[in-house]
XYZ file of C-alpha atoms in Angstrom:
665
model
C -88.072 -11.450 188.044
C -90.949 -10.806 185.276
C -90.015 -7.469 184.250
C -86.528 -8.753 183.879
C -87.228 -11.349 181.599
C -90.255 -9.048 179.994
C -86.617 -6.431 179.700
C -84.525 -9.562 177.466
C -85.158 -8.856 173.603
C -86.630 -13.056 172.331
C -84.440 -14.195 169.964
C -86.761 -15.428 167.207
C -86.547 -18.836 166.239
C -83.953 -20.101 162.612
C -85.991 -22.094 160.779
C -84.747 -25.612 159.862
C -84.607 -26.736 156.365
C -85.676 -30.445 156.735
C -84.797 -31.578 153.307
C -81.780 -29.967 151.371
C -82.107 -30.775 148.266
C -82.331 -28.787 144.715
C -85.674 -28.178 143.889
C -86.647 -29.747 140.057
C -87.372 -26.669 138.503
C -84.426 -24.446 138.751
C -85.044 -20.328 138.556
C -82.246 -17.910 137.340
C -81.542 -14.739 137.875
C -82.802 -14.287 133.206
C -85.223 -15.575 133.634
C -87.011 -13.217 136.580
C -85.994 -11.260 134.602
C -87.484 -11.836 131.831
C -90.846 -12.939 133.422
C -90.822 -8.961 134.583
C -91.165 -7.256 131.928
C -93.347 -10.178 130.291
C -95.622 -8.756 132.989
C -94.240 -4.841 133.093
C -94.452 -4.681 137.139
C -92.244 -1.535 136.268
C -93.983 0.683 133.992
C -92.757 3.714 132.826
C -94.313 7.226 132.608
C -94.722 8.159 129.118
C -92.173 10.788 127.706
C -94.235 14.527 128.250
C -94.879 16.144 124.619
C -93.166 18.626 123.159
C -94.825 21.395 121.373
C -91.642 23.381 119.482
C -93.180 27.061 118.151
C -90.112 28.267 116.270
C -86.730 27.704 114.623
C -84.449 27.783 116.695
C -85.954 25.773 119.388
C -86.217 22.968 116.609
C -82.392 23.228 115.556
C -81.891 23.215 118.881
C -83.953 19.941 119.362
C -81.992 17.873 116.398
C -78.692 19.004 118.382
C -79.983 17.049 121.604
C -81.228 14.363 119.296
C -77.420 14.255 117.322
C -76.402 13.735 120.506
C -77.768 11.247 121.493
C -77.788 9.496 118.824
C -74.653 8.454 119.295
C -74.664 7.824 123.228
C -77.957 5.414 121.693
C -76.284 3.431 118.405
C -72.323 4.145 118.252
C -71.626 1.283 115.902
C -74.394 3.596 113.256
C -71.624 3.678 110.186
C -73.768 5.639 108.097
C -73.991 7.830 111.054
C -70.916 8.723 111.858
C -69.960 9.572 108.429
C -73.042 11.960 107.858
C -72.472 13.340 111.021
C -68.949 14.307 110.420
C -70.154 15.472 106.508
C -72.082 17.932 108.208
C -69.585 18.978 109.848
C -67.089 19.467 107.078
C -69.929 21.209 105.394
C -69.883 24.068 108.107
C -66.673 24.422 107.365
C -65.982 23.293 110.894
C -62.842 21.244 110.927
C -62.025 20.318 114.278
C -64.863 19.291 115.340
C -64.900 17.134 111.997
C -61.377 15.951 113.681
C -62.799 15.689 116.806
C -65.580 13.018 115.286
C -63.380 10.692 112.688
C -60.315 10.456 116.041
C -63.741 9.426 118.236
C -64.957 7.054 114.846
C -61.876 5.084 114.105
C -61.127 4.416 118.090
C -64.303 3.430 118.318
C -63.876 1.486 115.220
C -60.603 0.735 113.710
C -61.641 -1.801 111.482
C -64.162 0.495 108.875
C -61.757 2.087 106.340
C -63.918 4.424 104.965
C -63.703 6.696 108.174
C -59.563 5.801 107.827
C -60.116 7.111 104.075
C -62.567 9.929 104.783
C -60.427 10.583 107.258
C -56.915 11.227 105.880
C -58.857 12.916 102.107
C -59.869 15.298 104.484
C -56.672 15.970 106.112
C -54.593 15.766 101.956
C -56.921 18.267 100.911
C -56.622 20.576 103.642
C -53.461 20.660 103.132
C -52.135 18.489 106.500
C -49.316 16.473 104.651
C -47.975 15.928 108.784
C -51.495 14.877 109.699
C -52.736 12.797 106.519
C -49.257 11.148 107.758
C -50.342 10.249 111.416
C -53.333 9.033 110.599
C -51.763 6.477 107.955
C -49.312 5.566 110.073
C -51.661 5.512 112.633
C -54.004 3.322 110.554
C -50.769 0.520 109.331
C -50.079 -0.182 113.049
C -53.934 -2.399 113.125
C -52.419 -4.005 109.849
C -55.141 -3.486 107.225
C -55.666 -5.131 104.392
C -53.182 -4.153 100.998
C -55.222 -1.584 99.855
C -54.592 0.346 102.751
C -50.786 -0.478 102.403
C -51.269 0.994 98.248
C -53.535 4.073 99.465
C -50.376 5.249 101.588
C -47.857 4.274 99.112
C -49.111 6.112 96.477
C -49.827 9.170 99.303
C -46.225 9.477 100.360
C -45.598 9.084 95.975
C -47.670 12.106 94.895
C -45.775 14.143 97.557
C -41.881 12.934 96.333
C -41.144 11.483 99.567
C -39.708 7.778 97.810
C -37.736 7.307 100.134
C -40.359 6.954 103.224
C -42.062 3.911 101.111
C -38.770 2.127 100.781
C -38.093 2.185 104.548
C -41.687 0.770 105.218
C -40.912 -2.421 103.892
C -44.055 -4.249 106.393
C -46.541 -4.742 103.865
C -44.773 -7.863 102.871
C -44.535 -8.877 106.009
C -47.917 -8.018 107.343
C -49.412 -9.536 104.150
C -46.871 -11.747 102.485
C -47.772 -12.173 99.557
C -46.285 -13.522 96.496
C -47.471 -10.819 94.370
C -46.928 -7.522 97.111
C -43.180 -9.161 97.113
C -42.689 -8.678 93.565
C -45.042 -4.770 93.860
C -42.001 -4.155 96.289
C -39.518 -5.085 93.876
C -40.254 -3.731 90.871
C -41.210 -0.268 93.255
C -37.411 -0.506 93.649
C -36.449 -1.444 90.069
C -39.357 1.614 88.401
C -37.063 4.020 91.027
C -33.697 2.825 89.786
C -32.295 0.996 93.481
C -31.604 -1.875 91.193
C -29.868 -3.232 94.537
C -32.437 -2.921 96.152
C -34.226 -4.678 93.985
C -32.116 -7.720 94.144
C -31.989 -7.732 97.751
C -36.491 -7.900 97.556
C -36.107 -10.867 95.262
C -33.368 -12.419 97.564
C -35.144 -11.908 100.927
C -38.088 -13.125 98.951
C -36.593 -16.282 98.292
C -35.377 -16.977 101.543
C -38.609 -15.883 103.583
C -40.925 -18.801 101.379
C -38.376 -21.269 101.401
C -38.193 -24.325 98.951
C -41.778 -25.176 100.585
C -43.878 -22.577 99.777
C -41.871 -21.815 96.136
C -43.374 -19.982 93.870
C -43.328 -19.972 90.361
C -44.118 -16.312 89.728
C -41.361 -15.325 92.495
C -39.647 -17.385 90.290
C -39.724 -16.111 87.292
C -40.237 -12.207 88.116
C -37.356 -12.437 89.995
C -35.449 -14.064 86.167
C -37.102 -11.502 84.323
C -34.891 -8.703 86.472
C -32.390 -9.761 85.810
C -32.749 -10.096 82.495
C -32.932 -6.664 82.388
C -30.201 -5.933 83.825
C -28.488 -8.469 81.013
C -27.176 -10.897 84.212
C -28.061 -13.789 81.644
C -25.775 -16.737 83.822
C -28.046 -15.200 87.008
C -30.591 -15.651 84.913
C -30.063 -19.114 84.502
C -29.299 -19.509 87.718
C -32.410 -18.537 88.937
C -34.444 -20.988 86.607
C -32.475 -24.396 87.421
C -33.093 -23.832 90.652
C -36.502 -23.249 90.684
C -36.753 -25.919 88.396
C -34.774 -27.781 90.835
C -37.532 -27.190 93.584
C -40.838 -26.681 91.974
C -43.495 -29.670 90.699
C -43.755 -30.511 88.057
C -47.534 -29.458 87.931
C -46.935 -26.148 89.267
C -43.965 -24.770 86.450
C -45.122 -24.802 83.302
C -44.683 -20.909 82.933
C -41.620 -21.824 84.252
C -40.582 -23.639 81.545
C -41.486 -21.411 79.386
C -40.078 -18.573 79.972
C -37.155 -20.192 80.677
C -37.159 -21.938 76.925
C -37.834 -18.657 75.690
C -34.885 -16.963 77.280
C -32.566 -19.912 76.214
C -33.649 -19.267 72.109
C -32.948 -16.075 72.756
C -29.983 -15.438 74.587
C -28.219 -19.348 75.555
C -27.057 -21.879 72.917
C -27.432 -25.426 71.632
C -26.686 -26.657 75.515
C -28.467 -23.885 76.768
C -31.918 -25.204 74.884
C -30.338 -29.735 75.699
C -30.691 -28.249 79.668
C -34.129 -26.484 79.213
C -35.444 -30.074 77.621
C -33.366 -31.588 80.138
C -34.657 -30.421 83.461
C -38.093 -30.147 82.207
C -37.033 -34.349 81.586
C -36.374 -34.465 85.096
C -39.082 -33.123 86.397
C -41.323 -35.322 84.713
C -39.424 -38.199 86.144
C -39.335 -36.446 89.599
C -42.781 -35.953 89.556
C -43.550 -39.686 88.176
C -41.308 -42.093 91.120
C -42.461 -40.093 93.449
C -46.117 -41.011 92.341
C -44.327 -44.638 92.222
C -41.333 -45.055 94.752
C -41.177 -48.617 92.875
C -41.975 -48.151 89.791
C -38.133 -49.394 88.459
C -38.736 -48.574 84.624
C -39.173 -44.665 85.312
C -35.616 -44.994 88.019
C -33.743 -46.213 84.907
C -35.207 -43.903 81.886
C -34.395 -41.235 85.146
C -30.544 -42.455 85.857
C -29.906 -42.912 82.142
C -30.900 -38.896 81.802
C -28.751 -37.828 84.997
C -25.562 -39.668 83.992
C -25.448 -38.197 80.485
C -26.181 -34.516 81.757
C -25.420 -34.310 85.716
C -22.270 -34.601 87.976
C -21.270 -38.064 89.830
C -22.352 -36.784 93.193
C -26.412 -35.985 91.329
C -25.817 -39.328 89.697
C -25.214 -40.653 93.065
C -27.688 -39.022 94.891
C -30.257 -40.717 92.954
C -29.147 -43.803 92.765
C -28.850 -43.734 96.720
C -32.810 -42.640 96.319
C -33.292 -45.206 93.803
C -31.839 -49.238 95.374
C -33.840 -47.187 99.096
C -36.351 -48.711 96.985
C -36.283 -52.159 98.716
C -39.093 -54.765 96.995
C -41.590 -55.433 99.743
C -42.184 -58.811 98.979
C -39.363 -60.799 99.189
C -39.617 -62.922 96.411
C -37.616 -63.064 93.277
C -39.635 -62.219 90.331
C -39.672 -58.761 92.949
C -36.431 -58.183 92.527
C -35.668 -58.855 89.357
C -35.316 -55.621 87.923
C -34.679 -53.890 91.367
C -31.215 -55.147 90.845
C -30.141 -53.758 88.457
C -31.016 -50.996 89.708
C -27.390 -52.000 92.041
C -25.968 -53.834 88.670
C -26.209 -49.640 86.793
C -24.852 -48.097 89.614
C -22.044 -50.407 90.059
C -20.969 -49.824 86.473
C -20.917 -46.856 86.267
C -18.425 -46.305 88.997
C -16.129 -48.389 87.405
C -16.254 -46.840 84.150
C -17.865 -43.730 84.309
C -16.778 -42.239 87.402
C -13.180 -44.815 88.000
C -13.773 -45.296 91.380
C -13.207 -48.893 92.267
C -13.271 -48.630 95.836
C -16.957 -47.222 96.139
C -17.986 -49.727 93.027
C -16.616 -52.644 95.784
C -18.998 -50.901 98.359
C -22.350 -51.316 96.192
C -21.241 -55.072 95.162
C -20.742 -55.987 98.859
C -23.930 -53.853 99.893
C -25.888 -55.075 97.297
C -24.812 -58.770 98.239
C -25.259 -58.600 102.116
C -29.236 -57.111 100.845
C -30.044 -59.760 99.152
C -31.774 -62.583 100.963
C -30.183 -65.817 99.894
C -32.164 -67.807 102.244
C -35.368 -67.731 99.628
C -33.384 -66.825 96.298
C -30.031 -65.336 94.771
C -29.333 -63.267 91.951
C -25.433 -65.743 90.442
C -25.748 -63.229 87.660
C -24.128 -60.491 90.786
C -21.993 -62.876 92.515
C -19.742 -63.494 88.691
C -20.388 -59.305 88.252
C -18.312 -59.344 91.904
C -16.323 -61.575 90.917
C -15.231 -60.597 87.597
C -14.833 -57.001 88.533
C -12.304 -58.586 91.196
C -10.354 -59.736 88.339
C -10.117 -56.529 86.755
C -9.046 -54.902 89.462
C -5.790 -57.894 89.204
C -7.678 -58.946 93.025
C -7.268 -62.496 92.500
C -7.675 -63.717 96.152
C -10.770 -61.366 96.589
C -13.258 -62.849 93.651
C -11.952 -66.844 94.051
C -13.368 -65.928 97.916
C -16.496 -64.020 96.944
C -17.040 -66.441 94.667
C -16.651 -70.047 97.291
C -18.781 -68.003 99.891
C -21.939 -67.541 96.721
C -21.450 -70.968 96.308
C -21.448 -72.446 99.378
C -24.257 -70.070 100.865
C -27.268 -70.627 97.495
C -25.345 -73.096 95.273
C -26.275 -72.467 91.624
C -26.133 -73.653 87.815
C -25.232 -70.443 86.950
C -22.572 -69.634 89.703
C -20.642 -72.979 89.196
C -20.933 -72.601 85.621
C -19.075 -69.362 85.872
C -16.829 -70.189 88.092
C -15.912 -72.636 85.830
C -15.687 -70.209 82.981
C -13.662 -67.470 85.260
C -10.943 -70.873 85.736
C -10.488 -72.132 82.473
C -9.467 -68.736 81.611
C -7.087 -68.669 84.186
C -5.994 -71.760 82.961
C -6.310 -73.648 86.084
C -7.645 -77.267 85.232
C -6.756 -78.760 88.368
C -9.460 -76.349 89.806
C -11.692 -76.600 86.877
C -11.990 -80.400 88.596
C -12.576 -80.021 92.001
C -15.312 -77.653 90.174
C -17.042 -79.769 88.495
C -17.142 -82.733 90.677
C -18.825 -79.890 93.504
C -21.328 -79.197 90.587
C -21.802 -83.092 89.656
C -22.988 -83.344 93.405
C -24.473 -80.853 93.343
C -26.839 -81.448 90.131
C -26.000 -84.830 89.345
C -28.955 -85.133 86.891
C -27.391 -82.532 84.775
C -25.715 -83.927 81.746
C -24.411 -80.349 80.312
C -22.232 -81.269 83.147
C -21.350 -83.804 82.812
C -20.536 -84.077 79.011
C -18.701 -80.410 79.513
C -16.219 -82.955 82.228
C -15.792 -85.226 79.958
C -14.878 -82.246 77.296
C -12.294 -81.221 79.674
C -10.551 -84.529 80.135
C -10.324 -84.636 76.321
C -8.814 -81.636 75.871
C -6.502 -82.130 78.047
C -5.945 -85.801 76.906
C -7.167 -88.141 79.374
C -9.428 -90.078 77.526
C -9.079 -93.077 80.193
C -10.865 -90.240 82.586
C -13.559 -88.879 80.167
C -14.326 -92.567 79.816
C -14.784 -92.990 83.609
C -16.439 -89.386 83.446
C -19.607 -90.884 81.210
C -19.557 -94.096 82.912
C -20.670 -92.820 85.482
C -23.231 -89.897 83.715
C -25.102 -92.874 82.050
C -24.684 -94.950 85.305
C -26.942 -92.749 87.270
C -30.911 -92.897 88.155
C -32.001 -89.543 87.043
C -30.949 -87.513 84.125
C -32.504 -84.163 82.550
C -31.490 -84.735 78.377
C -30.347 -89.012 78.408
C -30.208 -88.651 75.007
C -28.236 -86.487 74.537
C -26.033 -87.621 77.016
C -25.149 -91.399 75.226
C -25.181 -89.229 71.837
C -22.075 -87.126 73.418
C -20.881 -90.508 74.606
C -21.052 -92.059 71.207
C -19.968 -88.773 68.790
C -16.644 -89.251 71.862
C -16.149 -93.900 70.725
C -16.375 -92.700 66.812
C -13.689 -89.407 67.592
C -11.018 -91.833 69.326
C -11.924 -94.724 66.562
C -13.171 -97.225 69.489
C -15.813 -98.800 66.859
C -16.511 -101.830 69.377
C -16.986 -100.008 72.158
C -19.442 -98.193 69.778
C -21.294 -100.889 69.406
C -21.300 -101.720 72.200
C -22.436 -98.555 73.680
C -25.260 -98.389 70.632
C -26.244 -102.539 72.008
C -27.157 -100.694 75.775
C -28.261 -98.403 74.516
C -31.272 -100.071 72.352
C -31.334 -102.679 75.732
C -32.962 -99.032 77.252
C -35.128 -98.000 74.705
C -36.489 -99.392 71.296
C -36.596 -95.378 69.535
C -36.548 -95.653 65.970
C -34.267 -92.991 65.324
C -31.671 -94.712 67.971
C -32.065 -97.138 65.447
C -31.609 -95.451 62.465
C -28.610 -93.805 64.140
C -27.045 -97.789 64.517
C -27.873 -99.005 61.418
C -26.098 -95.608 59.967
C -23.009 -95.740 62.385
C -21.887 -99.092 60.228
C -22.305 -97.301 56.954
C -20.427 -94.966 57.638
C -17.441 -97.277 58.717
C -15.235 -98.588 55.524
C -15.542 -102.159 56.211
C -15.826 -104.407 53.697
C -19.177 -105.720 55.960
C -20.736 -102.447 56.411
C -23.626 -103.368 53.850
C -24.470 -106.395 55.980
C -24.453 -105.019 59.553
C -26.602 -101.735 58.057
C -28.898 -104.793 56.645
C -28.819 -106.497 59.692
C -29.445 -103.578 61.652
C -33.093 -102.358 60.717
C -33.778 -106.333 60.146
C -33.236 -106.851 63.810
C -35.051 -102.626 64.323
C -38.136 -104.206 62.172
C -38.622 -107.032 64.121
C -38.077 -105.304 67.349
C -40.175 -102.714 66.467
C -43.859 -104.367 65.291
C -44.874 -104.862 69.361
C -44.715 -100.426 68.492
C -47.447 -99.005 68.958
C -46.487 -95.830 67.422
C -46.690 -96.905 63.570
C -45.618 -94.057 62.430
C -41.660 -94.946 63.503
C -42.439 -98.162 62.503
C -42.632 -96.184 59.212
C -40.261 -94.346 59.677
C -37.595 -97.137 59.799
C -39.020 -98.557 57.009
C -38.247 -95.674 54.917
C -34.818 -95.067 56.063
C -34.391 -99.240 55.147
C -35.907 -98.109 51.603
C -33.936 -94.938 51.021
C -30.790 -97.374 51.750
C -31.734 -99.935 49.531
C -32.212 -97.886 46.591
C -28.966 -96.601 47.372
C -27.235 -99.630 48.135
C -29.260 -103.019 47.673
C -30.436 -105.018 44.696
C -33.855 -104.947 42.827
C -33.826 -108.712 44.781
C -33.371 -106.455 48.418
C -35.227 -103.734 47.538
C -38.391 -105.840 46.364
C -38.498 -107.250 49.854
C -38.503 -103.740 52.053
C -41.445 -103.084 49.368
C -43.534 -105.991 50.612
C -43.039 -104.767 54.009
C -44.054 -101.024 53.835
C -47.369 -100.722 54.955
C -51.149 -99.994 52.996
C -52.493 -96.113 53.909
C -56.543 -96.309 55.329
C -58.153 -94.271 56.137
C -60.898 -95.149 58.986
C -63.980 -93.515 60.988
C -63.689 -93.549 64.691
C -66.478 -92.479 66.833
C -65.517 -89.612 69.592
C -67.246 -89.573 73.571
C -67.549 -86.297 75.103
C -66.139 -85.133 78.520
C -69.744 -86.017 80.162
C -70.100 -89.548 77.766
C -72.867 -88.374 75.549
C -71.783 -88.771 71.707
C -69.821 -86.566 69.593
C -70.037 -87.744 66.659
C -67.022 -89.635 63.947
C -63.718 -88.569 63.698
C -61.838 -89.620 60.128
C -58.346 -91.166 60.529
C -55.791 -92.499 59.205
C -54.204 -95.908 59.562
C -50.982 -98.113 58.343
C -51.223 -101.889 58.344
C -48.705 -104.110 57.613
C -48.226 -106.995 55.825
C -47.603 -109.424 58.698
C -50.985 -107.322 60.949
C -52.998 -108.320 57.927
C -52.762 -111.681 57.871
C -53.753 -111.970 61.756
C -56.657 -110.009 60.868
C -59.604 -111.610 58.764
C -61.796 -107.924 58.149
C -59.354 -106.475 56.563
C -60.002 -109.952 53.879
C -63.130 -108.268 53.977
C -61.721 -105.253 53.176
C -59.959 -107.036 50.215
C -63.176 -108.968 48.882
C -64.905 -105.569 48.808
C -63.098 -103.541 46.938
C -62.151 -106.009 44.356
C -66.257 -106.159 44.025
C -66.320 -102.462 44.027
C -63.827 -102.693 41.006
C -65.322 -105.320 39.148
C -68.829 -105.140 39.752
C -70.420 -101.959 38.660
C -73.594 -102.062 39.823
C -75.693 -100.514 42.649
C -74.406 -100.017 45.999
C -76.803 -102.312 47.267
C -75.822 -105.510 45.361
C -72.537 -104.311 47.952
C -74.626 -104.807 50.923
C -76.309 -108.092 49.841
C -72.630 -109.321 49.442
C -71.450 -108.111 52.841
C -74.425 -110.467 54.581
C -73.792 -113.323 52.233
C -70.470 -113.210 53.586
C -70.264 -116.015 56.945
C -67.469 -113.544 58.790
C -69.360 -112.117 62.080
C -68.116 -108.588 61.588
C -69.026 -106.046 64.160
C -71.335 -103.331 63.392
C -68.637 -100.649 63.209
C -66.467 -102.194 61.062
C -69.521 -103.060 58.988
C -69.382 -99.398 58.927
C -65.783 -98.905 58.194
C -66.335 -100.653 54.958
C -69.349 -98.972 53.460
C -68.047 -95.279 54.717
C -64.530 -96.116 52.971
C -65.906 -97.443 49.588
C -68.971 -96.288 48.799
C -68.506 -92.619 50.827
C -71.753 -90.554 51.055
C -73.962 -93.232 48.893
C -73.822 -95.126 52.532
C -75.536 -92.246 55.369
């Protein structure tokens, strides 16, 4: 048992890790190697010292070092160059080729290696080998100069077809200048058709997003040399339609020079128009809602372009709807639609498209917020010109029902008047007055219509309804029209009745004067008495009027009447009624209540007012004192103080200032 137990191998115990969490400090393999390097745990013995005794041994040592140099630093460009040059100096051509092959294989982006390699092969007369080097080089898509070196190499050996068949340069480096060089190369060697194809390919390659004016200038000058003037003109116009204005200055310059040399007056005008079109395009692109710029642009297009182009510009313009639904923002915009419709009707003569333009505009306008009566009326007039009366009436009726306006009613009524549809006019006037009963002009026009038709009773009834309205915008015009109507009908009693009714509502001086002049105009025996009686009644009525200028106006008119038709007695009577003009002063008060000084003004004192104001008697007595007694001003003050009339301080100052002037200060 003991031997059996002793013969068994003991299995070592596996240590159990109690804490399986990662250590706080992690150590990487890179860190271990760095620490080993720093502590120099692996010390290498220094190389053995070698003594060189002769030249052959020195050359062997140098060769060994050179071979090891490329192994140590194979990216050292100078090392490769010196190595290859050494082989070439020693006429070891194959060795040099091997070195260049290794160099361009390891470092293919170092152009100097390729230049040296190709130059060596060309100098050795190995043209095929040089071409092969260039072919290998172009596979790496090098810079432009490498391609030009290749092209020049082929040209030196009259291999024109090889560069012609190789258009890889413009594919690898698709710059405009390279396309131009390619086309000029074709032109230089007499391949005109190929050169034109190169230009066409370049235009197609760049498309409309990356156009360049230099390309089109070169293309146009190429065609100009071939005497293809129409092609040149088409190229310039095509380019101007697609290149922004600020990038086409040279293009405009060359186009203008071309037209001056080979074009006529029309061609020069086309250049100017094209330049202006570019300017307008830039303006509308910068500010699409600048409708004035659109108007200028459209005028230019209408005068020069075909209808399709003009329509395209119109559609672009009307697409810029004002962002705010307020009428003031839409006023200029709506004229784009109007001009569009007129252009289609008058210039293109397409009535169906004109109708579509009008209807599209009317559908676009937010009629619940505002409308444009001008647009409705223009549409109605258009349908009348097309002899479509039902459509015109239907459109105007829709306008009145959807968004009634004064201008719409007036335009519709004017249309029916021209058509001599008087019953329709009456109905429209009735609708108009239901919509705006305070509009005096409408009442007057309605009555004038009935008067023209000979129905005076209906006209008089309309006037009676009008003056009975509770609110009118111009009542004085309405009353005057009514009075003139009765005068034309020679209904003098009705006219007097109207004047009396009007004077019950207003005591305006012009009404009194008009009434008096009316009585004077009637050829009757008592017209002077009637006129004078009206003046007397007016004078009594205006005594309580605060506006003394109106009463003075009445008396002046009365005075003129008496001078022409009155006697000395009546003239003297009116003269006594005239007021006296007096200069007065009144105290001014600022908005904040402070004293603002004194102000001079003129007042009119009527004889009736003087009898009721004792202060005026005092003024007359003071005036008389100064005219009779030439003593000092102090005597006047003493006289004023003696008077037993109580005066306010302001009245006293007025008297002193009026009669003594500056000395009272």
